[in-house]
Short mmCIF file of C-alpha atoms in Angstrom, two decimals:
data_model
loop_
_atom_site.label_atom_id
_atom_site.label_comp_id
_atom_site.label_asym_id
_atom_site.label_seq_id
_atom_site.Cartn_x
_atom_site.Cartn_y
_atom_site.Cartn_z
CA UNK A 1 2.68 18.54 -27.51
CA UNK A 2 5.63 20.30 -25.84
CA UNK A 3 6.72 17.00 -24.28
CA UNK A 4 6.48 15.28 -27.65
CA UNK A 5 8.64 17.99 -29.24
CA UNK A 6 11.29 17.55 -26.52
CA UNK A 7 11.27 13.80 -27.09
CA UNK A 8 11.55 14.35 -30.84
CA UNK A 9 14.57 16.59 -30.24
CA UNK A 10 15.95 13.86 -27.95
CA UNK A 11 17.01 16.40 -25.33
CA UNK A 12 18.34 13.60 -23.10
CA UNK A 13 20.96 12.86 -25.76
CA UNK A 14 22.35 16.36 -25.31
CA UNK A 15 24.36 14.88 -22.43
CA UNK A 16 26.78 13.66 -25.13
CA UNK A 17 27.78 17.27 -25.74
CA UNK A 18 29.39 17.49 -22.31
CA UNK A 19 32.61 16.71 -24.20
CA UNK A 20 32.54 20.31 -25.41
CA UNK A 21 33.41 21.32 -21.83
CA UNK A 22 36.59 19.21 -21.74
CA UNK A 23 39.04 21.80 -23.18
CA UNK A 24 37.92 24.63 -20.88
CA UNK A 25 37.70 22.23 -17.92
CA UNK A 26 41.23 20.82 -18.27
CA UNK A 27 42.73 24.21 -19.16
CA UNK A 28 41.72 25.51 -15.73
CA UNK A 29 39.46 28.23 -17.16
CA UNK A 30 36.12 26.79 -16.14
CA UNK A 31 35.64 29.61 -13.62
CA UNK A 32 36.17 32.26 -16.30
CA UNK A 33 32.60 33.52 -16.70
CA UNK A 34 33.10 35.00 -20.17
CA UNK A 35 34.60 31.80 -21.56
CA UNK A 36 32.07 29.62 -19.77
CA UNK A 37 29.25 31.63 -21.35
CA UNK A 38 30.73 31.02 -24.80
CA UNK A 39 31.00 27.29 -24.14
CA UNK A 40 27.40 27.12 -22.89
CA UNK A 41 26.19 28.86 -26.06
CA UNK A 42 28.26 26.43 -28.12
CA UNK A 43 26.71 23.48 -26.32
CA UNK A 44 23.26 24.87 -27.11
CA UNK A 45 24.12 25.44 -30.77
CA UNK A 46 25.72 22.02 -31.15
CA UNK A 47 22.82 20.34 -29.35
CA UNK A 48 20.23 21.91 -31.65
CA UNK A 49 22.13 20.83 -34.75
CA UNK A 50 22.55 17.35 -33.26
CA UNK A 51 18.78 17.25 -32.65
CA UNK A 52 18.14 18.04 -36.31
CA UNK A 53 20.30 15.03 -37.16
CA UNK A 54 18.41 12.83 -34.68
CA UNK A 55 15.14 13.82 -36.35
CA UNK A 56 16.58 13.13 -39.79
CA UNK A 57 17.74 9.66 -38.69
CA UNK A 58 14.38 8.94 -37.05
CA UNK A 59 12.63 9.83 -40.30
CA UNK A 60 14.97 7.58 -42.31
CA UNK A 61 14.79 4.69 -39.82
CA UNK A 62 11.11 4.93 -38.97
CA UNK A 63 10.22 1.44 -40.21
CA UNK A 64 13.21 -0.25 -38.57
CA UNK A 65 12.62 1.64 -35.31
CA UNK A 66 9.10 0.22 -35.12
CA UNK A 67 10.65 -3.20 -34.49
CA UNK A 68 13.10 -2.01 -31.84
CA UNK A 69 12.48 -2.64 -28.14
CA UNK A 70 12.96 1.00 -27.15
CA UNK A 71 13.13 3.04 -30.37
CA UNK A 72 9.53 2.12 -31.21
CA UNK A 73 8.43 4.55 -28.50
CA UNK A 74 10.08 7.54 -30.16
CA UNK A 75 7.45 10.06 -31.38
CA UNK A 76 8.18 9.59 -35.10
CA UNK A 77 8.26 5.78 -34.97
CA UNK A 78 5.17 5.72 -32.74
CA UNK A 79 3.25 8.06 -35.04
CA UNK A 80 2.81 10.70 -32.33
CA UNK A 81 4.06 13.47 -34.60
CA UNK A 82 3.53 14.02 -38.33
CA UNK A 83 6.31 13.88 -40.89
CA UNK A 84 5.78 17.50 -41.98
CA UNK A 85 5.87 18.82 -38.41
CA UNK A 86 9.02 16.77 -37.73
CA UNK A 87 10.71 18.32 -40.78
CA UNK A 88 9.68 21.78 -39.56
CA UNK A 89 11.31 21.14 -36.17
CA UNK A 90 14.39 19.76 -37.96
CA UNK A 91 14.81 22.92 -40.06
CA UNK A 92 14.24 25.25 -37.10
CA UNK A 93 16.72 23.47 -34.82
CA UNK A 94 19.33 23.28 -37.59
CA UNK A 95 19.12 26.96 -38.57
CA UNK A 96 18.93 28.18 -34.98
CA UNK A 97 21.92 26.04 -33.94
CA UNK A 98 24.07 27.14 -36.89
CA UNK A 99 23.12 30.79 -36.33
CA UNK A 100 24.25 30.63 -32.70
CA UNK A 101 27.59 29.16 -33.74
CA UNK A 102 28.06 31.65 -36.56
CA UNK A 103 27.96 34.55 -34.11
CA UNK A 104 30.40 32.82 -31.75
CA UNK A 105 33.15 32.19 -34.31
CA UNK A 106 33.46 31.41 -37.98
CA UNK A 107 35.83 28.50 -37.37
CA UNK A 108 33.42 26.77 -34.98
CA UNK A 109 30.58 27.43 -37.43
CA UNK A 110 32.48 25.56 -40.16
CA UNK A 111 33.20 22.65 -37.81
CA UNK A 112 29.54 22.41 -36.85
CA UNK A 113 28.56 22.60 -40.52
CA UNK A 114 31.04 19.80 -41.28
CA UNK A 115 29.53 17.78 -38.42
CA UNK A 116 26.09 18.16 -39.96
CA UNK A 117 27.27 17.26 -43.47
CA UNK A 118 29.14 14.24 -42.09
CA UNK A 119 25.97 13.02 -40.43
CA UNK A 120 23.91 13.58 -43.57
CA UNK A 121 26.42 11.36 -45.40
CA UNK A 122 26.14 8.92 -42.52
CA UNK A 123 22.36 8.79 -42.76
CA UNK A 124 22.39 8.31 -46.53
CA UNK A 125 25.36 6.01 -47.04
CA UNK A 126 28.08 5.69 -44.38
CA UNK A 127 25.90 3.88 -41.85
CA UNK A 128 25.56 1.04 -44.35
CA UNK A 129 29.33 0.51 -44.62
CA UNK A 130 30.76 -1.91 -42.01
CA UNK A 131 33.33 -0.43 -39.59
CA UNK A 132 33.02 2.99 -41.26
CA UNK A 133 29.59 3.31 -39.63
CA UNK A 134 30.74 3.43 -36.02
CA UNK A 135 33.99 5.25 -36.83
CA UNK A 136 31.85 8.03 -38.30
CA UNK A 137 29.86 8.20 -35.06
CA UNK A 138 33.11 8.27 -33.07
CA UNK A 139 34.46 11.13 -35.18
CA UNK A 140 31.44 13.16 -34.13
CA UNK A 141 32.58 12.96 -30.50
CA UNK A 142 36.08 14.10 -31.43
CA UNK A 143 34.57 17.11 -33.22
CA UNK A 144 32.78 18.00 -29.99
CA UNK A 145 36.11 18.23 -28.18
CA UNK A 146 37.72 20.20 -31.02
CA UNK A 147 34.93 22.78 -31.21
CA UNK A 148 35.07 23.17 -27.43
CA UNK A 149 38.72 24.16 -27.66
CA UNK A 150 38.31 26.47 -30.64
CA UNK A 151 35.57 28.67 -29.15
CA UNK A 152 37.69 29.54 -26.11
CA UNK A 153 41.03 29.51 -27.96
CA UNK A 154 42.42 26.67 -25.84
CA UNK A 155 45.07 24.32 -27.20
CA UNK A 156 43.62 20.82 -27.05
CA UNK A 157 45.78 18.06 -25.64
CA UNK A 158 46.43 15.20 -28.05
CA UNK A 159 45.68 12.86 -25.17
CA UNK A 160 42.16 14.26 -24.77
CA UNK A 161 41.45 13.85 -28.49
CA UNK A 162 42.85 10.32 -28.54
CA UNK A 163 40.92 9.19 -25.46
CA UNK A 164 37.70 10.80 -26.70
CA UNK A 165 38.10 8.82 -29.93
CA UNK A 166 38.86 5.52 -28.19
CA UNK A 167 36.07 5.96 -25.64
CA UNK A 168 33.53 6.70 -28.36
CA UNK A 169 34.69 3.70 -30.42
CA UNK A 170 34.39 1.47 -27.36
CA UNK A 171 30.89 2.69 -26.47
CA UNK A 172 29.69 2.60 -30.09
CA UNK A 173 31.02 -0.92 -30.54
CA UNK A 174 29.18 -2.03 -27.39
CA UNK A 175 26.03 -0.45 -28.77
CA UNK A 176 26.48 -2.23 -32.12
CA UNK A 177 27.06 -5.51 -30.30
CA UNK A 178 23.61 -5.21 -28.76
CA UNK A 179 22.10 -4.95 -32.26
CA UNK A 180 24.16 -7.91 -33.50
CA UNK A 181 23.04 -9.99 -30.51
CA UNK A 182 19.38 -9.31 -31.31
CA UNK A 183 20.03 -10.20 -34.95
CA UNK A 184 21.81 -13.49 -34.25
CA UNK A 185 19.41 -14.64 -31.54
CA UNK A 186 16.05 -13.30 -32.72
CA UNK A 187 16.78 -12.44 -36.37
CA UNK A 188 15.79 -8.84 -35.59
CA UNK A 189 17.41 -6.32 -37.94
CA UNK A 190 17.50 -2.85 -36.36
CA UNK A 191 19.95 -1.56 -38.95
CA UNK A 192 20.96 -3.29 -42.23
CA UNK A 193 24.72 -3.01 -41.60
CA UNK A 194 24.63 -5.50 -38.70
CA UNK A 195 24.35 -8.43 -41.11
CA UNK A 196 28.04 -7.79 -41.86
CA UNK A 197 29.01 -8.25 -38.22
CA UNK A 198 29.21 -11.18 -35.83
CA UNK A 199 29.32 -11.24 -32.04
CA UNK A 200 32.86 -12.62 -32.16
CA UNK A 201 34.02 -9.75 -34.39
CA UNK A 202 32.34 -7.11 -32.20
CA UNK A 203 33.88 -8.68 -29.10
CA UNK A 204 37.35 -8.27 -30.63
CA UNK A 205 36.67 -4.60 -31.43
CA UNK A 206 35.45 -3.97 -27.89
CA UNK A 207 38.47 -5.74 -26.43
CA UNK A 208 40.95 -3.83 -28.62
CA UNK A 209 39.36 -0.42 -28.07
CA UNK A 210 38.97 -0.85 -24.30
CA UNK A 211 42.58 -2.06 -23.97
CA UNK A 212 43.89 0.89 -26.00
CA UNK A 213 41.74 3.27 -23.94
CA UNK A 214 43.15 1.96 -20.67
CA UNK A 215 46.74 2.08 -21.96
CA UNK A 216 46.25 5.61 -23.29
CA UNK A 217 44.92 6.76 -19.93
CA UNK A 218 47.94 5.21 -18.19
CA UNK A 219 50.31 7.00 -20.57
CA UNK A 220 48.32 10.22 -20.02
CA UNK A 221 48.59 10.23 -16.22
CA UNK A 222 52.24 9.16 -16.28
CA UNK A 223 53.36 11.69 -18.91
CA UNK A 224 55.91 14.30 -17.80
CA UNK A 225 53.49 17.16 -18.52
CA UNK A 226 50.74 15.76 -16.30
CA UNK A 227 53.11 14.53 -13.59
CA UNK A 228 54.53 18.05 -13.29
CA UNK A 229 51.08 19.61 -12.85
CA UNK A 230 49.12 17.17 -10.70
CA UNK A 231 49.57 14.89 -7.70
CA UNK A 232 50.14 11.34 -8.96
CA UNK A 233 48.10 9.70 -6.21
CA UNK A 234 45.01 11.67 -7.18
CA UNK A 235 45.63 10.67 -10.81
CA UNK A 236 45.97 7.06 -9.72
CA UNK A 237 42.52 7.22 -8.14
CA UNK A 238 41.09 8.57 -11.41
CA UNK A 239 42.69 5.63 -13.25
CA UNK A 240 41.04 3.16 -10.86
CA UNK A 241 37.69 4.85 -11.55
CA UNK A 242 38.26 4.67 -15.31
CA UNK A 243 39.28 1.02 -15.08
CA UNK A 244 36.32 -0.15 -13.01
CA UNK A 245 34.01 2.03 -15.12
CA UNK A 246 35.16 0.18 -18.25
CA UNK A 247 34.76 -3.15 -16.44
CA UNK A 248 31.23 -2.14 -15.45
CA UNK A 249 30.38 -1.22 -19.04
CA UNK A 250 31.68 -4.61 -20.16
CA UNK A 251 29.54 -6.26 -17.52
CA UNK A 252 26.48 -4.41 -18.79
CA UNK A 253 27.36 -5.43 -22.35
CA UNK A 254 28.19 -9.12 -21.82
CA UNK A 255 26.28 -10.10 -18.69
CA UNK A 256 23.17 -7.91 -18.70
CA UNK A 257 23.12 -7.33 -22.50
CA UNK A 258 21.81 -3.79 -22.07
CA UNK A 259 24.40 -1.70 -23.89
CA UNK A 260 22.05 -0.60 -26.66
CA UNK A 261 21.60 2.93 -25.30
CA UNK A 262 24.63 4.61 -23.65
CA UNK A 263 22.53 7.63 -22.65
CA UNK A 264 19.93 5.43 -20.95
CA UNK A 265 22.71 3.64 -19.08
CA UNK A 266 24.25 6.87 -17.86
CA UNK A 267 20.90 8.04 -16.50
CA UNK A 268 19.96 4.69 -14.95
CA UNK A 269 23.09 2.86 -13.80
CA UNK A 270 24.11 4.04 -10.33
CA UNK A 271 27.50 2.32 -10.54
CA UNK A 272 28.49 4.26 -13.68
CA UNK A 273 27.10 7.49 -12.24
CA UNK A 274 29.27 7.15 -9.14
CA UNK A 275 32.37 6.48 -11.26
CA UNK A 276 31.77 9.47 -13.53
CA UNK A 277 30.80 11.91 -10.79
CA UNK A 278 33.72 10.91 -8.56
CA UNK A 279 36.14 11.20 -11.50
CA UNK A 280 34.89 14.73 -12.21
CA UNK A 281 35.07 15.74 -8.54
CA UNK A 282 38.66 14.57 -8.23
CA UNK A 283 39.75 16.59 -11.26
CA UNK A 284 37.81 19.55 -9.91
CA UNK A 285 39.83 19.20 -6.74
CA UNK A 286 43.25 18.87 -8.37
CA UNK A 287 42.67 21.57 -11.01
CA UNK A 288 40.49 24.09 -9.19
CA UNK A 289 41.10 23.30 -5.52
CA UNK A 290 43.40 26.25 -4.92
CA UNK A 291 41.23 28.64 -6.96
CA UNK A 292 38.06 27.75 -5.09
CA UNK A 293 39.69 27.98 -1.65
#
């Protein structure tokens, strides 16, 4: 039963909340134990609230999920857990997560509450509105970055917010494209909103968002502020990693047609793992190299 509860909470999806670490990471305060503890508690609180939303969506989408290649194995869709017990877990995770955030800071509590309300609106209505549906999902990732900065009183770079938004739009669009592909080829409807999309339209969104993401990253690493703080050649290597990582994600989307679950890709695709890990290690070196040595 414990394993079923963890799957119902979708603990693997908590990896998305790594964005909460971005402000403390890029501010150079990651080694500050007190601040790191606050961020870890925030990640836990945010993750629990996010899990309550996952459960809510699984309850709403139970019938559609039964027809999905992977979602049909989720505990609620598979009938491994009762509706009442699922609601009980939802309430517990929501209240526990909000309580944790309340004791950290009132501002972060309000942001987390807004995140929950936004996702309730998404589950009831926004996910049925074309374009608005994946922009709402993308906004959730931006809120992760914002709350990460607020809890440790770190000013968040506009570049980080912009790139978090563009990256989330790109990934969400790739995910939607997978649903549209299944609809156009097999007439499988995983979510009603996909009938308002076409593969050609999704391809344009992916192309625009990935291009803007690459250009934003170039402007980020060549900005005067960043050039004054970091070695350009190290930054150039991070750009190469970002570029080939985006190319790899496009390959997975267009060639392998397996972009339906970003979390599953991150845990299974060695190529992406190497890009992400190497990117993190390089920034660890250029930001914390002197502090560690």
